[in-house]
Coordinates of C-alpha atoms in Angstrom, one line a residue:
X12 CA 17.2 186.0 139.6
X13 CA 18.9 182.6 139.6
X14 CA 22.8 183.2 139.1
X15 CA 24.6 181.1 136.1
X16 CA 26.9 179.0 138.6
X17 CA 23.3 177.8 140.5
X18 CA 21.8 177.1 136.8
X19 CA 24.5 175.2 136.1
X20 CA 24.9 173.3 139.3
X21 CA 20.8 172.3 139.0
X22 CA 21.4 171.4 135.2
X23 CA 24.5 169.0 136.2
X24 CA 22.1 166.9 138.7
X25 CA 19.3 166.9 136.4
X26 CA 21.4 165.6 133.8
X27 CA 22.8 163.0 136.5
X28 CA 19.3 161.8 137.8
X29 CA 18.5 161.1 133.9
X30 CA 21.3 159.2 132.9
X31 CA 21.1 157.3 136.7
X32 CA 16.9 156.6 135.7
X33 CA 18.7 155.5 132.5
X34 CA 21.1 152.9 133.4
X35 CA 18.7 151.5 135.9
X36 CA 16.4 151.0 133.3
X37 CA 18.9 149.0 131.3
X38 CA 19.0 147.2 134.3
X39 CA 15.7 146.4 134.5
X40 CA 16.2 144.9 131.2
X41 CA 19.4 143.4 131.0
X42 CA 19.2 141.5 134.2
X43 CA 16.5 139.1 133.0
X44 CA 17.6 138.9 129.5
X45 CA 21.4 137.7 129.9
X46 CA 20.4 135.2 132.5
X47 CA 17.1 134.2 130.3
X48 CA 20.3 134.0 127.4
X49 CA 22.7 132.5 129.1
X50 CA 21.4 130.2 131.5
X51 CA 18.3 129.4 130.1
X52 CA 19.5 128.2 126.8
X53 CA 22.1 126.1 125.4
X54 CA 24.8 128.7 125.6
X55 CA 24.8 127.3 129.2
X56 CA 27.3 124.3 129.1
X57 CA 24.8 121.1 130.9
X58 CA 26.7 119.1 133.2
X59 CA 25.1 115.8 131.5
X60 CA 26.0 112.5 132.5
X61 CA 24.6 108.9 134.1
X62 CA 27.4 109.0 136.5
X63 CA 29.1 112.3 138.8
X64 CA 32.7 111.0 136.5
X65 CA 30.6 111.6 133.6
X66 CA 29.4 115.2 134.7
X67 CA 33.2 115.9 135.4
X68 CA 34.4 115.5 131.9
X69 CA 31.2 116.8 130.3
X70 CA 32.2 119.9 132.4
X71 CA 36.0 120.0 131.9
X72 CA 35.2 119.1 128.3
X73 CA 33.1 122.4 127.9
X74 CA 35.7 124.7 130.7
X75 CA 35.9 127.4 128.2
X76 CA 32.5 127.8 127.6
X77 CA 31.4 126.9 131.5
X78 CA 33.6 130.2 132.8
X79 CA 32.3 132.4 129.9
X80 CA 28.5 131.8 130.1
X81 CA 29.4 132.4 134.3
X82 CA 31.3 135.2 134.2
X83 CA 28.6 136.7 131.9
X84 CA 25.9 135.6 134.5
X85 CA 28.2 136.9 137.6
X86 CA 27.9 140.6 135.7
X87 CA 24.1 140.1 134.9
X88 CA 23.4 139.4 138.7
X89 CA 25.7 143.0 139.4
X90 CA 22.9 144.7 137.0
X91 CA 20.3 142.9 139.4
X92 CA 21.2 145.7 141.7
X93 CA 20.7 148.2 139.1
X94 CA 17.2 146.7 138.4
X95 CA 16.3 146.8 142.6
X96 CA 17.7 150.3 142.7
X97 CA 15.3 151.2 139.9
X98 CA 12.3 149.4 141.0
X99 CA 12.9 151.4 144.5
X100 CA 13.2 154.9 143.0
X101 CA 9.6 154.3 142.0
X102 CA 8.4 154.4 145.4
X103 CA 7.9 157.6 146.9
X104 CA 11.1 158.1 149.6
X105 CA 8.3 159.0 152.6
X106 CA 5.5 157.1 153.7
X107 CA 3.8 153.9 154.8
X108 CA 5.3 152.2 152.1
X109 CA 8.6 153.5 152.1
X110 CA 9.9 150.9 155.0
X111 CA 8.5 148.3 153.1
X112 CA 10.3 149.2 149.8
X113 CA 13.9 150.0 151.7
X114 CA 13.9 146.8 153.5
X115 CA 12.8 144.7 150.0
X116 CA 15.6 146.9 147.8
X117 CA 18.1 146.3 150.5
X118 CA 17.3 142.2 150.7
X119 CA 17.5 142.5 146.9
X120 CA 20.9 144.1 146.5
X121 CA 22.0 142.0 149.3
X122 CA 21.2 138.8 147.3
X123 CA 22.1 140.5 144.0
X124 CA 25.5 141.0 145.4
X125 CA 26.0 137.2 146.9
X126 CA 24.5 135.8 143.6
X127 CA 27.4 137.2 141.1
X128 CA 29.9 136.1 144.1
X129 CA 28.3 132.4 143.7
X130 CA 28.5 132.7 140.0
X131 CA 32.0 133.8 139.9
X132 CA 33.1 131.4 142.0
X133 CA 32.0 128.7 139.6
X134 CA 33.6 130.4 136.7
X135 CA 36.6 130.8 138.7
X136 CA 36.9 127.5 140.7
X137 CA 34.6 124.7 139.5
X138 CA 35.4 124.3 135.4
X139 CA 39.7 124.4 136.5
X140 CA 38.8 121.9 139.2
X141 CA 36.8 119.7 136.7
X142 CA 39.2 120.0 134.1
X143 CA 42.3 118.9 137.1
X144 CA 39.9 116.0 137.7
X145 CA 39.2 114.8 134.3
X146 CA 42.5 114.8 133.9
X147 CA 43.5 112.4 136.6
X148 CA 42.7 108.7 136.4
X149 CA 42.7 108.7 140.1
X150 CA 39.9 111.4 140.5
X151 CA 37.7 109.8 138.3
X152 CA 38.1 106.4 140.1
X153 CA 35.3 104.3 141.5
X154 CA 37.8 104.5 144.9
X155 CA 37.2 108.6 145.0
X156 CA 33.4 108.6 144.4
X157 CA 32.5 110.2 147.4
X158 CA 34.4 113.2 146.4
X159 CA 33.1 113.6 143.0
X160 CA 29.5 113.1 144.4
X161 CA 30.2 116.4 147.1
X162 CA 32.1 117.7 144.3
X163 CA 29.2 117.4 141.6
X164 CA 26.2 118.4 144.5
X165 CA 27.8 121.8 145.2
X166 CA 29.0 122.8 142.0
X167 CA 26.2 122.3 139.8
X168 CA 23.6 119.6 141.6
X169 CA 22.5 121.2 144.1
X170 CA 23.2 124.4 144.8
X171 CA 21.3 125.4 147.9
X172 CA 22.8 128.9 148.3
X173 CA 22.9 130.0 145.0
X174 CA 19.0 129.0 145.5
X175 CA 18.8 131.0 148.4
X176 CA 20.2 133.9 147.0
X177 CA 18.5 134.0 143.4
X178 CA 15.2 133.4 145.4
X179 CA 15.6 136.4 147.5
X180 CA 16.7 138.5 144.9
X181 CA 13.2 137.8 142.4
X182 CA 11.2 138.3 145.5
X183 CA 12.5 141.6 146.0
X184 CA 11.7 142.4 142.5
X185 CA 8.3 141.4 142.6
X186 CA 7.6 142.9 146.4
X187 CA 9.2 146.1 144.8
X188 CA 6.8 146.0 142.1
X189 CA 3.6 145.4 143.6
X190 CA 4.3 148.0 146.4
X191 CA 5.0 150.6 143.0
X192 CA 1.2 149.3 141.7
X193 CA 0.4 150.4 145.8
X194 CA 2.1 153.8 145.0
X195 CA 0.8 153.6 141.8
X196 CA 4.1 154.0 139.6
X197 CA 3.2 150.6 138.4
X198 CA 0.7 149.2 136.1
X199 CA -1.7 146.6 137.5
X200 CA -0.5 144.5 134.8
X201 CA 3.2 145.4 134.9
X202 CA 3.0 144.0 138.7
X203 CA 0.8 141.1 137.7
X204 CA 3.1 139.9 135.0
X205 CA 6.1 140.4 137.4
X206 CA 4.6 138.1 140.3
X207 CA 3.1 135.7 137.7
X208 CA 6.9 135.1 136.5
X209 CA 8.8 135.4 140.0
X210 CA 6.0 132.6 141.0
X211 CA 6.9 130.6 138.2
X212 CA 10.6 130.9 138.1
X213 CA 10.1 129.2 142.0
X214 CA 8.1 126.6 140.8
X215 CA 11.1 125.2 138.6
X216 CA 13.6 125.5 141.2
X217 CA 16.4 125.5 139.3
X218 CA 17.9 128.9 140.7
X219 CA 17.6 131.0 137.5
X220 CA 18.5 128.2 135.2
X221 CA 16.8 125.7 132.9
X222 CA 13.3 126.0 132.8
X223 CA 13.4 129.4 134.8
X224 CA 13.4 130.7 131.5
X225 CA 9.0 130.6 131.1
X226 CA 9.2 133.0 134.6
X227 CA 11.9 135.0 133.4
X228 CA 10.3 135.8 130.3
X229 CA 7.2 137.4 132.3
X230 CA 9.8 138.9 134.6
X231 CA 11.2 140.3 131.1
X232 CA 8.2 141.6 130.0
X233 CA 6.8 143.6 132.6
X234 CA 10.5 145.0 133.2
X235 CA 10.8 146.0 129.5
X236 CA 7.8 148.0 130.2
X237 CA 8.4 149.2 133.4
X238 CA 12.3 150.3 131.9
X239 CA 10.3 152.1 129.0
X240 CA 8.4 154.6 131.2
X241 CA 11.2 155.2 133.2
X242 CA 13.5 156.2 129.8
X243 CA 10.7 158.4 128.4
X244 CA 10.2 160.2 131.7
X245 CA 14.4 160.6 132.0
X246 CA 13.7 162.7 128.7
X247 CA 11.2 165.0 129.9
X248 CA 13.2 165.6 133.4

């Protein structure tokens, strides 16, 4: 006979497992949504502009809104961990697949982690700096253009690392999800959908912004559903 204090013990991590497979589902979810939300929309302040001056007040203009929409986008790349984490725990712990689905989920929190670091940095750093600039006659003059062109190209021009990192970060998701179709944890189609997006969201470019939105709504789609098992199994232990 099993004595109360070990019933209770075994209840206590059940209960923690569930609410764990919970919040990683929520992951799943929320990850692509804020950023499809937030960065794929007009909420996301656009550095417009025929000249790099131009960009600078357009940004500095819009500071408010530019360290909101990023600090926002710096916590939805935090739940991107979540999301890995969850895609992992799909995949059997032993196994020939098991290396393959550590090494993905560690790359993917890895990239998760430098993503919201990039992100905050820009809410942090870039909108004050633009808003110091456009407030200067002598930052915005033809004299200092090449600074405003570096200062332009690796705030919001081109942003190689934040490239990088997003990249890495959706490939993990998709490896993670085709090897759960391997372990079969994962619908064909869930895993379809999920490299049809990831595919797509690298054919834009744009590092989870813009028109990343078409590959983030399949990414969205085959999370939801992939989230939606893992809830109704929480329920039933």
């Amino acid at each position: 006979m099993r004595s109360p204090a070990v019933g209770t013990a075994t209840e206590l991590t059940q209960d923690a497992s569930a609410w764990a497979r919970r919040l990683e589902a929520a992951c799943l979810v929320l990850f692509p949504l804020l950023f499809l939300l937030f960065a794929g929309t007009d909420l996301h302040p656009d550095p417009s502009g025929e000249t790099t001056a131009d960009q600078v007040r357009t940004v500095a203009t819009a500071a408010g809104a530019w360290q909101v929409v990023h600090l926002v986008l710096a916590g939805a790349s935090l739940l991107g961990m979540g999301a890995v984490v969850g895609l992992r725990r799909l995949i059997p712990s032993s196994g020939r697949l098991s290396v393959a689905a550590s090494i993905a989920a560690a790359l993917g929190i890895a990239a998760a982690g430098l993503v919201a670091g990039i992100v905050l940095m820009e809410a942090a750093l870039v909108a004050p700096a633009a808003k110091a600039c456009a407030a200067s006659s002598a930052c915005l003059s033809p004299g200092n253009q090449p600074f405003l062109n570096q200062f332009a190209a690796t705030s919001w021009n081109d942003v190689a690392h934040l490239s990088y990192a997003a990249g890495t970060l959706i490939f993990a998701l998709a490896t993670l999800a085709v090897l759960g179709w391997m372990a079969k944890t994962v619908r064909p189609w869930e895993a379809l959908v999920m490299v049809v997006g990831v595919i797509g969201i690298y054919a834009t470019n744009t590092a989870l912004h813009g028109d990343a939105k078409y590959g983030l709504t399949f990414v969205l789609v085959a999370s939801a559903s992939i989230a939606l098992k893992m809830g109704r199994s929480s329920r039933h232990g």
